[in-house]
Tab-separated table of C-alpha atoms in Angstrom:
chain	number	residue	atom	x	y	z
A	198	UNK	CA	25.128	35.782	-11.440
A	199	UNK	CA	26.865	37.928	-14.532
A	200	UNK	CA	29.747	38.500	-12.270
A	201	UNK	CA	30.248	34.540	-11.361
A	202	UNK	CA	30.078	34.301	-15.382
A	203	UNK	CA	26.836	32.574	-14.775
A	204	UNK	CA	23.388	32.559	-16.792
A	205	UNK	CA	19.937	31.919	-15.095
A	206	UNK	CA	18.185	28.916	-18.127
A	207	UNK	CA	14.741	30.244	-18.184
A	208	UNK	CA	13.383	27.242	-19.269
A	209	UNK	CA	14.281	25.312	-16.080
A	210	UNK	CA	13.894	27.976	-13.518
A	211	UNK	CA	10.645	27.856	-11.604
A	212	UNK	CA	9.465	29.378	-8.292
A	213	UNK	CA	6.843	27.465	-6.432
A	214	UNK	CA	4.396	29.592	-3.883
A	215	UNK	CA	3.512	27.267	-0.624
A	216	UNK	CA	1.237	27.573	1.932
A	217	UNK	CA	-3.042	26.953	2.485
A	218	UNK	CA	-5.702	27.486	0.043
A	219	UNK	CA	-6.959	30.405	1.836
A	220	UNK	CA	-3.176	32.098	2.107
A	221	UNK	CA	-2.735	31.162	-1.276
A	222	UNK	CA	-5.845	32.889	-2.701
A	223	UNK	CA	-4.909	36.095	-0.206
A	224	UNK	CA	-1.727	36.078	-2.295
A	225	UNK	CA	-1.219	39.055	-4.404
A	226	UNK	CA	-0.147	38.503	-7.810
A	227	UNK	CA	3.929	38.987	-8.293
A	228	UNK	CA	7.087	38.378	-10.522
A	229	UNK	CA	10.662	37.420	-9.450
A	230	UNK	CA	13.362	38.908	-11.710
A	231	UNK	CA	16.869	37.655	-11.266
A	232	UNK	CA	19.609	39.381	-13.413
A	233	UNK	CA	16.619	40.757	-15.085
A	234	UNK	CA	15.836	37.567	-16.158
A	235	UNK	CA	11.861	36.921	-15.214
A	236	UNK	CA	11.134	33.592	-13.441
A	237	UNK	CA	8.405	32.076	-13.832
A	238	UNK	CA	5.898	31.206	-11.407
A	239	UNK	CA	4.197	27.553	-10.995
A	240	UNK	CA	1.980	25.270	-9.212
A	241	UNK	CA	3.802	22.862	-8.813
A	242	UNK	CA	7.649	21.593	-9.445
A	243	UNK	CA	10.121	18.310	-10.143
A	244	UNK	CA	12.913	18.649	-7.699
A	245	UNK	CA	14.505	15.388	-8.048
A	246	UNK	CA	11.880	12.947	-9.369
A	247	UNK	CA	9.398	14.397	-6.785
A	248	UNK	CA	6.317	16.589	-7.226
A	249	UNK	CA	6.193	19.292	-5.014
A	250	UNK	CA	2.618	21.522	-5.306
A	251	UNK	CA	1.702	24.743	-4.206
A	252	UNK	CA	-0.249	23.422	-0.754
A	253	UNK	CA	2.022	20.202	-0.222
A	254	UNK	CA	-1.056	17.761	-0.456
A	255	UNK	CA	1.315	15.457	-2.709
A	256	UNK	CA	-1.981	14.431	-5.195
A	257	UNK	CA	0.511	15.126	-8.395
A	258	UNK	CA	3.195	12.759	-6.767
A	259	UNK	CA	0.736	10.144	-6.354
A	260	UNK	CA	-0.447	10.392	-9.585
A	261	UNK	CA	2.675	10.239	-11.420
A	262	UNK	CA	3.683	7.012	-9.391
A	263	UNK	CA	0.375	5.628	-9.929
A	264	UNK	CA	0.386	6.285	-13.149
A	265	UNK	CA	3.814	5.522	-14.232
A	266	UNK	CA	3.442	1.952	-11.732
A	267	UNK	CA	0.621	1.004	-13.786
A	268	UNK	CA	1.958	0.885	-16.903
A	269	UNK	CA	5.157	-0.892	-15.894
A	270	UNK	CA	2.650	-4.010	-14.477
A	271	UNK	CA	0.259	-3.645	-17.506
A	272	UNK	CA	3.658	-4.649	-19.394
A	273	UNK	CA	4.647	-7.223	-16.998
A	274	UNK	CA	1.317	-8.761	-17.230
A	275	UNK	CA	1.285	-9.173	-20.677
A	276	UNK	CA	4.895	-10.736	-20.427
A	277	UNK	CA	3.890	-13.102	-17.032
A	278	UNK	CA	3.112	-16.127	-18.952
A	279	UNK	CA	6.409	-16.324	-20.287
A	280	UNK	CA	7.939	-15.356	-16.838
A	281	UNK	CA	8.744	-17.214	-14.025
A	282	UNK	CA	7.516	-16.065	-10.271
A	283	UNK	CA	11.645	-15.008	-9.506
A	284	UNK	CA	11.694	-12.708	-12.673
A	285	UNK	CA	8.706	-11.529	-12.380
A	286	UNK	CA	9.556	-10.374	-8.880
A	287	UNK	CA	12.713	-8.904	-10.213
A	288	UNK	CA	10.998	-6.796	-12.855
A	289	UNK	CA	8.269	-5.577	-10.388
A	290	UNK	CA	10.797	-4.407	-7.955
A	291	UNK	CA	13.064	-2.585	-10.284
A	292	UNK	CA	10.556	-1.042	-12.002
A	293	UNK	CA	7.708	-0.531	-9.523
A	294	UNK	CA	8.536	-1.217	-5.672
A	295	UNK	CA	11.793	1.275	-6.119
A	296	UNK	CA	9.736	4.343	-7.542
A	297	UNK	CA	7.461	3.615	-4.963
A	298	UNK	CA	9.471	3.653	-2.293
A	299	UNK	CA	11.872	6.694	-3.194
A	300	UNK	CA	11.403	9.423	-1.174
A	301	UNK	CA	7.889	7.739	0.331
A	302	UNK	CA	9.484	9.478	4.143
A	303	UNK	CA	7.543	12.917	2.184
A	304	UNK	CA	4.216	10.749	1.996
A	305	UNK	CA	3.764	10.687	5.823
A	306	UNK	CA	0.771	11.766	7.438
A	307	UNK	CA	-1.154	11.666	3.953
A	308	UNK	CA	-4.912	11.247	4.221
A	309	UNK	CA	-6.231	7.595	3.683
A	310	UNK	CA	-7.678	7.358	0.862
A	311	UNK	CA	-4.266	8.879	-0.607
A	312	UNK	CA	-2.143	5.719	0.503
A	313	UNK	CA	-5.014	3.637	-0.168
A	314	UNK	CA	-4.176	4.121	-4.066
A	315	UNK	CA	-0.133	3.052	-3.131
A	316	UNK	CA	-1.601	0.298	-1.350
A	317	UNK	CA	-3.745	-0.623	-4.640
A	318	UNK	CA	-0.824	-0.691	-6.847
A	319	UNK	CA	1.200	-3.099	-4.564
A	320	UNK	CA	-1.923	-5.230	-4.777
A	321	UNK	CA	-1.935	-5.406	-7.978
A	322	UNK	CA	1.859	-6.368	-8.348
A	323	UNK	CA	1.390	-9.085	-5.695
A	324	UNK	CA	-1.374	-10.757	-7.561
A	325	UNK	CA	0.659	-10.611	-10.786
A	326	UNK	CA	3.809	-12.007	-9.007
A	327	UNK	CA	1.791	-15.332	-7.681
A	328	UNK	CA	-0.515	-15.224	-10.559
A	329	UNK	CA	-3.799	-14.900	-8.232
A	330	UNK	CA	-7.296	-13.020	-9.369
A	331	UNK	CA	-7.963	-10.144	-7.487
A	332	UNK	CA	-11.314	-12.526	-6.449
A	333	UNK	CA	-8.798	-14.589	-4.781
A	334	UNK	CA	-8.630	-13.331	-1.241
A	335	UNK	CA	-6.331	-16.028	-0.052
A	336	UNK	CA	-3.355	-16.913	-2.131
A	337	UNK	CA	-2.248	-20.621	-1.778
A	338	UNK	CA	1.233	-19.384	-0.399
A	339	UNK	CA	-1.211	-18.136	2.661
A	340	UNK	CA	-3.283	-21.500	3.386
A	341	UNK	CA	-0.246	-23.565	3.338
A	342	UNK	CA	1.092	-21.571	6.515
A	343	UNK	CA	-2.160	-22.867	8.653
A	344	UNK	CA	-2.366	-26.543	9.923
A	345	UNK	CA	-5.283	-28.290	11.666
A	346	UNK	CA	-4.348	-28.846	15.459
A	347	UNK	CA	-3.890	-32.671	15.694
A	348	UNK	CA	-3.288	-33.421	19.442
A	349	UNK	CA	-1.115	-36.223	20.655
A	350	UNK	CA	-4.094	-37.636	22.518
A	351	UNK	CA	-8.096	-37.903	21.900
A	352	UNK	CA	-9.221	-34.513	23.608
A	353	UNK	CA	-12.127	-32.453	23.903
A	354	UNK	CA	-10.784	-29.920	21.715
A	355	UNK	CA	-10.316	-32.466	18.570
A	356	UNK	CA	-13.650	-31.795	17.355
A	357	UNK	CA	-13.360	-28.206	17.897
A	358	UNK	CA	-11.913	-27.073	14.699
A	359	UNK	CA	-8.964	-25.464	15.796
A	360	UNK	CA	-5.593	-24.398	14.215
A	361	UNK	CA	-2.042	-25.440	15.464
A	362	UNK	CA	-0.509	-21.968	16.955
A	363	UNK	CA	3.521	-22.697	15.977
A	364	UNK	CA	6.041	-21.585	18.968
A	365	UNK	CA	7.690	-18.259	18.107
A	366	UNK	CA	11.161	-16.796	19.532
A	367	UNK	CA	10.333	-12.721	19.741
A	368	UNK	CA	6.907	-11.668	21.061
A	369	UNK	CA	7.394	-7.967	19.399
A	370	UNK	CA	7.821	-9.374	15.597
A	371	UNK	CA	7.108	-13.672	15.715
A	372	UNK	CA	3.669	-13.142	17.565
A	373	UNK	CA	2.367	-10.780	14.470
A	374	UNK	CA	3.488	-13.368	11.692
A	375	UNK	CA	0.415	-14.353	9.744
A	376	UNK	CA	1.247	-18.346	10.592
A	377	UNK	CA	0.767	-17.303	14.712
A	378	UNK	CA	-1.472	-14.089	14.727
A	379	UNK	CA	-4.422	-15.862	12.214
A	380	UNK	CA	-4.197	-19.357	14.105
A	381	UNK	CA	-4.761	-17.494	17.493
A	382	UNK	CA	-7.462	-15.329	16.061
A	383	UNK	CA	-9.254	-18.379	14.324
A	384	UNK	CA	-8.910	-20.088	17.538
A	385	UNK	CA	-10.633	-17.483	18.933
A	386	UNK	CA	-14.098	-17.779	17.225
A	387	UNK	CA	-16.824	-19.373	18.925
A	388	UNK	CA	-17.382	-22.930	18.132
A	389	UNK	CA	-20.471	-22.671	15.934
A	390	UNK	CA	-18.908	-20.166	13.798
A	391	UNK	CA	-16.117	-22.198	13.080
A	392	UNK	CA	-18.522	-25.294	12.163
A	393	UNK	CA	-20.153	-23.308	9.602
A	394	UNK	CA	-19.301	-24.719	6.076
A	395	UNK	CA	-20.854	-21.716	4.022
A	396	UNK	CA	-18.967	-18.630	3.285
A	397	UNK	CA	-21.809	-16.217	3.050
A	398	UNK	CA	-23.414	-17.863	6.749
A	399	UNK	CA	-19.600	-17.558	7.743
A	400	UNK	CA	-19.352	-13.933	6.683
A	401	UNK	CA	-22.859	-13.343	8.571
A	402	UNK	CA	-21.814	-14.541	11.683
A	403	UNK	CA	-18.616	-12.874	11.816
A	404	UNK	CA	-20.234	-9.570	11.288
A	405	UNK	CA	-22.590	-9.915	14.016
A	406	UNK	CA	-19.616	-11.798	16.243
A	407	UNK	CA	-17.573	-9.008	15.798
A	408	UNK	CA	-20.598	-6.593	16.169
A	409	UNK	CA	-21.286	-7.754	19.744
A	410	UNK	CA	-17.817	-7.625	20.589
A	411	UNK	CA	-17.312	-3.640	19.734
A	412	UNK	CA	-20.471	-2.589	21.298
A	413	UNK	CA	-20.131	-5.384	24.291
A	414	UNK	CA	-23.614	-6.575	23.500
């Protein structure tokens, strides 16, 4: 580097050691001089705006997004009174969905529970966009895509409880819309589980519906 007229900064120069645990803790202890300049050894690095560790598990990256993405939406909360739903959506993408999303192609094949706490934080920025408690399990925007099937003619099936299933153009992408795929599941149920007006009975029932259904009982 002294010949190109160059100087190795010490202060930003790091050399990062990958591989397992076990190969890790087989590692013998070294140093890396260049230009006699000693480099120092980490456990992890920044190389751009991502965390890289020493085993590639990605926990530091996670952290820093989930901890950087919650104090963006603890501001935006405290503002959301004073915001309306389109700002508020602005503000949560700049600041949140983008620093999610950069560089998430690094994040595949991540345990679970991992993505589980990415999943949490886009929770949380959907329930401050529409304003819902996280008790609310179904936002108004969802209820108002279902409709009671009215049919043209007094049928059988008019006291059966069932939801209107709305025609859709692509089977691959239309068929998995919430406003098809829940109808058609709904419709689905048997009859007296669909009669039942309490949600903890409801819940019940489902279980041991779905129950039966896994283990063909």
């Amino acid at each position: 580097m002294s010949n190109n007229f160059l100087k190795l900064n010490r202060n930003k120069s790091e050399v990062l050691l990958i591989g397992s645990k076990y190969s890790l803790s087989k590692a013998p202890p070294f140093t890396i001089s260049i230009d006699d300049c000693p480099v120092h050894i980490s456990s992890q690095v920044k190389s751009p705006g991502v965390i890289f560790d020493s085993t590639l598990s990605f926990i530091p990256q996670i952290n820093d997004i989930s901890r950087t993405a919650f104090f963006h939406l603890c501001n935006i909360a405290r503002l959301r009174p004073s915001l309306s739903q389109h700002s508020t959506q602005i503000l949560v993408h700049a600041l949140d969905t983008s620093h999610i999303d950069y560089c998430n192609a690094i994040l595949c094949g991540l345990p679970n529970k991992l993505l589980h706490r990415l999943q949490i934080i886009q929770n949380s920025a959907a329930r401050i966009i529409t304003h819902t408690k996280s008790s609310d399990h179904a936002p108004p925007y969802l209820s108002e895509l279902l409709h009671p099937y009215t049919p043209s003619r007094s049928l059988r099936s008019s006291s059966a409880i069932l939801l209107s299933v709305p025609s859709f153009r692509l089977s691959t992408m239309g068929a998995r819309a919430f406003s098809c795929s829940a109808p058609r599941l709904w419709n689905s149920l048997p009859l007296h589980i669909r009669q039942l007006d309490s949600i903890t009975h409801f819940k019940s029932q489902i279980k041991t519906h779905l129950f039966k259904l896994a283990y063909t009982l």
